[in-house]
mmCIF file of C-alpha atoms and ligand atoms in Angstrom:
data_model
loop_
_atom_site.group_PDB
_atom_site.id
_atom_site.type_symbol
_atom_site.label_atom_id
_atom_site.label_comp_id
_atom_site.label_asym_id
_atom_site.label_seq_id
_atom_site.Cartn_x
_atom_site.Cartn_y
_atom_site.Cartn_z
ATOM 1 C CA UNK A 9 -72.008 16.263 -41.446
ATOM 2 C CA UNK A 10 -69.834 13.510 -39.958
ATOM 3 C CA UNK A 11 -68.890 10.661 -42.284
ATOM 4 C CA UNK A 12 -67.646 7.123 -41.739
ATOM 5 C CA UNK A 13 -66.321 4.281 -43.861
ATOM 6 C CA UNK A 14 -68.261 1.036 -43.608
ATOM 7 C CA UNK A 15 -67.156 -2.285 -45.082
ATOM 8 C CA UNK A 16 -69.260 -5.393 -45.292
ATOM 9 C CA UNK A 17 -66.324 -7.777 -45.110
ATOM 10 C CA UNK A 18 -66.031 -11.023 -47.170
ATOM 11 C CA UNK A 19 -67.951 -13.139 -44.646
ATOM 12 C CA UNK A 20 -70.875 -10.713 -44.721
ATOM 13 C CA UNK A 21 -70.950 -10.737 -48.528
ATOM 14 C CA UNK A 22 -70.683 -14.533 -48.728
ATOM 15 C CA UNK A 23 -73.456 -14.934 -46.164
ATOM 16 C CA UNK A 24 -75.767 -12.558 -48.094
ATOM 17 C CA UNK A 25 -75.832 -9.997 -45.260
ATOM 18 C CA UNK A 26 -75.064 -6.899 -47.364
ATOM 19 C CA UNK A 27 -78.766 -6.013 -47.454
ATOM 20 C CA UNK A 28 -79.126 -6.570 -43.717
ATOM 21 C CA UNK A 29 -76.252 -4.175 -42.954
ATOM 22 C CA UNK A 30 -77.569 -1.528 -45.348
ATOM 23 C CA UNK A 31 -81.124 -1.923 -44.001
ATOM 24 C CA UNK A 32 -79.995 -1.334 -40.421
ATOM 25 C CA UNK A 33 -77.984 1.768 -41.300
ATOM 26 C CA UNK A 34 -80.831 3.173 -43.422
ATOM 27 C CA UNK A 35 -83.360 2.440 -40.689
ATOM 28 C CA UNK A 36 -81.117 4.189 -38.167
ATOM 29 C CA UNK A 37 -81.498 7.356 -40.253
ATOM 30 C CA UNK A 38 -77.988 7.547 -41.651
ATOM 31 C CA UNK A 39 -77.582 8.783 -45.214
ATOM 32 C CA UNK A 40 -75.676 6.785 -47.838
ATOM 33 C CA UNK A 41 -72.952 8.788 -49.587
ATOM 34 C CA UNK A 42 -71.116 6.182 -51.638
ATOM 35 C CA UNK A 43 -70.989 2.450 -52.283
ATOM 36 C CA UNK A 44 -68.926 0.097 -54.353
ATOM 37 C CA UNK A 45 -68.683 -3.665 -54.528
ATOM 38 C CA UNK A 46 -65.061 -4.633 -54.993
ATOM 39 C CA UNK A 47 -62.288 -7.141 -54.636
ATOM 40 C CA UNK A 48 -59.662 -5.667 -52.304
ATOM 41 C CA UNK A 49 -56.000 -5.839 -53.319
ATOM 42 C CA UNK A 50 -53.173 -6.570 -50.885
ATOM 43 C CA UNK A 51 -51.805 -3.028 -51.016
ATOM 44 C CA UNK A 52 -55.134 -1.429 -50.066
ATOM 45 C CA UNK A 53 -55.680 -4.038 -47.327
ATOM 46 C CA UNK A 54 -52.230 -3.368 -45.857
ATOM 47 C CA UNK A 55 -52.684 0.405 -45.913
ATOM 48 C CA UNK A 56 -56.164 0.143 -44.391
ATOM 49 C CA UNK A 57 -54.979 -2.108 -41.554
ATOM 50 C CA UNK A 58 -51.512 -0.528 -41.129
ATOM 51 C CA UNK A 59 -52.133 0.194 -37.417
ATOM 52 C CA UNK A 60 -52.425 -3.546 -36.780
ATOM 53 C CA UNK A 61 -49.134 -4.474 -38.507
ATOM 54 C CA UNK A 62 -47.040 -6.693 -36.232
ATOM 55 C CA UNK A 63 -49.981 -7.969 -34.189
ATOM 56 C CA UNK A 64 -50.486 -11.736 -34.054
ATOM 57 C CA UNK A 65 -53.765 -11.571 -35.986
ATOM 58 C CA UNK A 66 -52.441 -9.238 -38.741
ATOM 59 C CA UNK A 67 -51.602 -11.830 -41.411
ATOM 60 C CA UNK A 68 -54.945 -13.582 -40.943
ATOM 61 C CA UNK A 69 -56.747 -10.229 -41.085
ATOM 62 C CA UNK A 70 -55.127 -9.311 -44.412
ATOM 63 C CA UNK A 71 -55.791 -12.705 -46.017
ATOM 64 C CA UNK A 72 -59.418 -12.585 -44.782
ATOM 65 C CA UNK A 73 -60.128 -9.111 -46.197
ATOM 66 C CA UNK A 74 -58.656 -9.966 -49.632
ATOM 67 C CA UNK A 75 -60.184 -13.459 -49.796
ATOM 68 C CA UNK A 76 -63.447 -12.439 -51.516
ATOM 69 C CA UNK A 77 -65.307 -9.237 -52.478
ATOM 70 C CA UNK A 78 -66.386 -6.591 -49.982
ATOM 71 C CA UNK A 79 -69.064 -3.911 -50.074
ATOM 72 C CA UNK A 80 -67.410 -0.572 -49.302
ATOM 73 C CA UNK A 81 -69.632 2.338 -48.310
ATOM 74 C CA UNK A 82 -69.623 5.830 -46.876
ATOM 75 C CA UNK A 83 -72.447 6.849 -44.532
ATOM 76 C CA UNK A 84 -73.103 10.222 -42.959
ATOM 77 C CA UNK A 85 -75.136 11.761 -40.195
ATOM 78 C CA UNK A 86 -74.735 13.473 -36.832
ATOM 79 C CA UNK A 87 -72.233 11.398 -34.812
ATOM 80 C CA UNK A 88 -72.101 8.901 -37.681
ATOM 81 C CA UNK A 89 -68.905 7.271 -36.359
ATOM 82 C CA UNK A 90 -70.355 6.483 -32.932
ATOM 83 C CA UNK A 91 -73.761 5.570 -34.320
ATOM 84 C CA UNK A 92 -72.378 3.086 -36.839
ATOM 85 C CA UNK A 93 -69.972 1.473 -34.372
ATOM 86 C CA UNK A 94 -72.862 1.072 -31.945
ATOM 87 C CA UNK A 95 -74.978 -0.611 -34.636
ATOM 88 C CA UNK A 96 -72.015 -2.921 -35.479
ATOM 89 C CA UNK A 97 -71.321 -3.884 -31.862
ATOM 90 C CA UNK A 98 -68.020 -4.669 -30.110
ATOM 91 C CA UNK A 99 -65.119 -6.137 -32.082
ATOM 92 C CA UNK A 100 -65.501 -9.530 -30.389
ATOM 93 C CA UNK A 101 -68.946 -10.852 -31.311
ATOM 94 C CA UNK A 102 -69.334 -12.591 -27.938
ATOM 95 C CA UNK A 103 -68.905 -9.190 -26.257
ATOM 96 C CA UNK A 104 -71.258 -7.351 -28.640
ATOM 97 C CA UNK A 105 -74.578 -6.230 -27.212
ATOM 98 C CA UNK A 106 -77.713 -8.119 -28.224
ATOM 99 C CA UNK A 107 -79.371 -6.411 -31.150
ATOM 100 C CA UNK A 108 -76.082 -5.384 -32.763
ATOM 101 C CA UNK A 109 -74.973 -6.870 -36.071
ATOM 102 C CA UNK A 110 -71.951 -8.626 -34.585
ATOM 103 C CA UNK A 111 -74.080 -10.126 -31.822
ATOM 104 C CA UNK A 112 -76.875 -11.163 -34.108
ATOM 105 C CA UNK A 113 -74.820 -12.568 -36.992
ATOM 106 C CA UNK A 114 -71.304 -13.458 -35.820
ATOM 107 C CA UNK A 115 -69.351 -15.622 -33.386
ATOM 108 C CA UNK A 116 -65.651 -15.044 -34.053
ATOM 109 C CA UNK A 117 -63.503 -11.905 -33.962
ATOM 110 C CA UNK A 118 -61.848 -13.009 -37.224
ATOM 111 C CA UNK A 119 -65.257 -13.267 -38.936
ATOM 112 C CA UNK A 120 -66.995 -10.225 -37.517
ATOM 113 C CA UNK A 121 -68.797 -9.067 -40.670
ATOM 114 C CA UNK A 122 -68.115 -5.356 -40.810
ATOM 115 C CA UNK A 123 -65.588 -2.587 -40.501
ATOM 116 C CA UNK A 124 -66.438 0.931 -39.376
ATOM 117 C CA UNK A 125 -64.120 3.890 -38.784
ATOM 118 C CA UNK A 126 -63.304 4.484 -35.124
ATOM 119 C CA UNK A 127 -63.000 8.308 -35.096
ATOM 120 C CA UNK A 128 -64.134 11.157 -37.337
ATOM 121 C CA UNK A 129 -60.508 11.823 -38.288
ATOM 122 C CA UNK A 130 -59.836 8.181 -39.217
ATOM 123 C CA UNK A 131 -63.169 8.210 -41.035
ATOM 124 C CA UNK A 132 -62.007 11.058 -43.297
ATOM 125 C CA UNK A 133 -58.662 9.316 -43.914
ATOM 126 C CA UNK A 134 -60.275 5.968 -44.652
ATOM 127 C CA UNK A 135 -62.821 7.539 -47.014
ATOM 128 C CA UNK A 136 -59.949 9.194 -48.879
ATOM 129 C CA UNK A 137 -58.166 5.842 -49.096
ATOM 130 C CA UNK A 138 -61.164 3.875 -50.401
ATOM 131 C CA UNK A 139 -63.026 6.419 -52.560
ATOM 132 C CA UNK A 140 -62.260 9.069 -55.138
ATOM 133 C CA UNK A 141 -63.798 12.470 -54.429
ATOM 134 C CA UNK A 142 -66.141 12.173 -57.418
ATOM 135 C CA UNK A 143 -67.537 8.890 -56.072
ATOM 136 C CA UNK A 144 -69.005 10.675 -53.032
ATOM 137 C CA UNK A 145 -72.568 11.847 -53.666
ATOM 138 C CA UNK A 146 -73.840 14.970 -51.943
ATOM 139 C CA UNK A 147 -77.608 14.845 -51.678
ATOM 140 C CA UNK A 148 -80.558 15.619 -49.438
ATOM 141 C CA UNK A 149 -83.567 13.537 -48.496
ATOM 142 C CA UNK A 150 -87.073 14.821 -47.954
ATOM 143 C CA UNK A 151 -87.006 13.082 -44.594
ATOM 144 C CA UNK A 152 -83.767 14.724 -43.390
ATOM 145 C CA UNK A 153 -85.569 17.358 -41.317
ATOM 146 C CA UNK A 154 -87.320 14.570 -39.409
ATOM 147 C CA UNK A 155 -84.080 12.725 -38.694
ATOM 148 C CA UNK A 156 -81.475 15.477 -38.363
ATOM 149 C CA UNK A 157 -82.312 18.216 -35.830
ATOM 150 C CA UNK A 158 -80.191 20.809 -37.668
HETATM 151 P P1 DAT B 20 -62.820 -3.060 -35.125
HETATM 152 O O1 DAT B 20 -62.988 -3.803 -36.427
HETATM 153 O O2 DAT B 20 -63.956 -3.301 -34.189
HETATM 154 O O3 DAT B 20 -62.523 -1.595 -35.315
HETATM 155 P P2 DAT B 20 -59.983 -3.347 -34.500
HETATM 156 O O4 DAT B 20 -59.746 -2.120 -35.308
HETATM 157 O O5 DAT B 20 -59.411 -3.391 -33.133
HETATM 158 O O6 DAT B 20 -61.550 -3.696 -34.398
HETATM 159 O O7 DAT B 20 -59.410 -4.605 -35.279
HETATM 160 C C1 DAT B 20 -59.596 -4.723 -36.674
HETATM 161 C C2 DAT B 20 -59.982 -6.135 -36.986
HETATM 162 O O8 DAT B 20 -58.911 -7.018 -36.636
HETATM 163 C C3 DAT B 20 -61.198 -6.659 -36.203
HETATM 164 O O9 DAT B 20 -62.419 -6.332 -36.803
HETATM 165 C C4 DAT B 20 -60.946 -8.141 -36.227
HETATM 166 C C5 DAT B 20 -59.436 -8.227 -36.129
HETATM 167 N N1 DAT B 20 -59.001 -8.379 -34.732
HETATM 168 C C6 DAT B 20 -58.912 -7.422 -33.793
HETATM 169 N N2 DAT B 20 -58.503 -7.900 -32.625
HETATM 170 C C7 DAT B 20 -58.311 -9.226 -32.814
HETATM 171 C C8 DAT B 20 -57.884 -10.312 -31.989
HETATM 172 N N3 DAT B 20 -57.574 -10.123 -30.729
HETATM 173 N N4 DAT B 20 -57.833 -11.551 -32.551
HETATM 174 C C9 DAT B 20 -58.142 -11.744 -33.857
HETATM 175 N N5 DAT B 20 -58.549 -10.770 -34.692
HETATM 176 C C10 DAT B 20 -58.631 -9.526 -34.188
HETATM 177 MG MG1 MG B 21 -60.895 -0.667 -36.165
#
């Protein structure tokens, strides 16, 4: 089953939108695998956002992500990466489709509420970076057969 890392970033936590994010992913049918509420250190932030190093927004991005606690989660399901990114909406909130989290709750790219892995491979790498193996819970739901075709 495909897995993806999801972060409710500091703005989402401060604005009491953790429950809203979780509710939307649950309602979509995705299955929660792991969750931890944490203060992110600079080293983890820099490793997580290494691909953006050197870009004009990089320093602001790092200080934003370490400025207050985040809710880090792993979610799984068929096409979990695409499904979660669709539920989040485009990076720039003013380009995000109506009904997406970033459309409904955000205005600025530097305060866009959530992070979600952008490919299954990056998802696996990001999950390894943020979670220990024993923090990932393998489980089944009674409803799985009504949400997952196989
Ligand atoms: P996403 O978070 O949708 O995967 P990304 O990986 O391209 O987007 O960028 C990571 C974060 O960096 C993004 O959520 C917000 C910030 N960011 C991206 N592009 C930006 C820009 N042009 N100006 C300011 N911040 C930006
Ligand atoms: Mg990204």
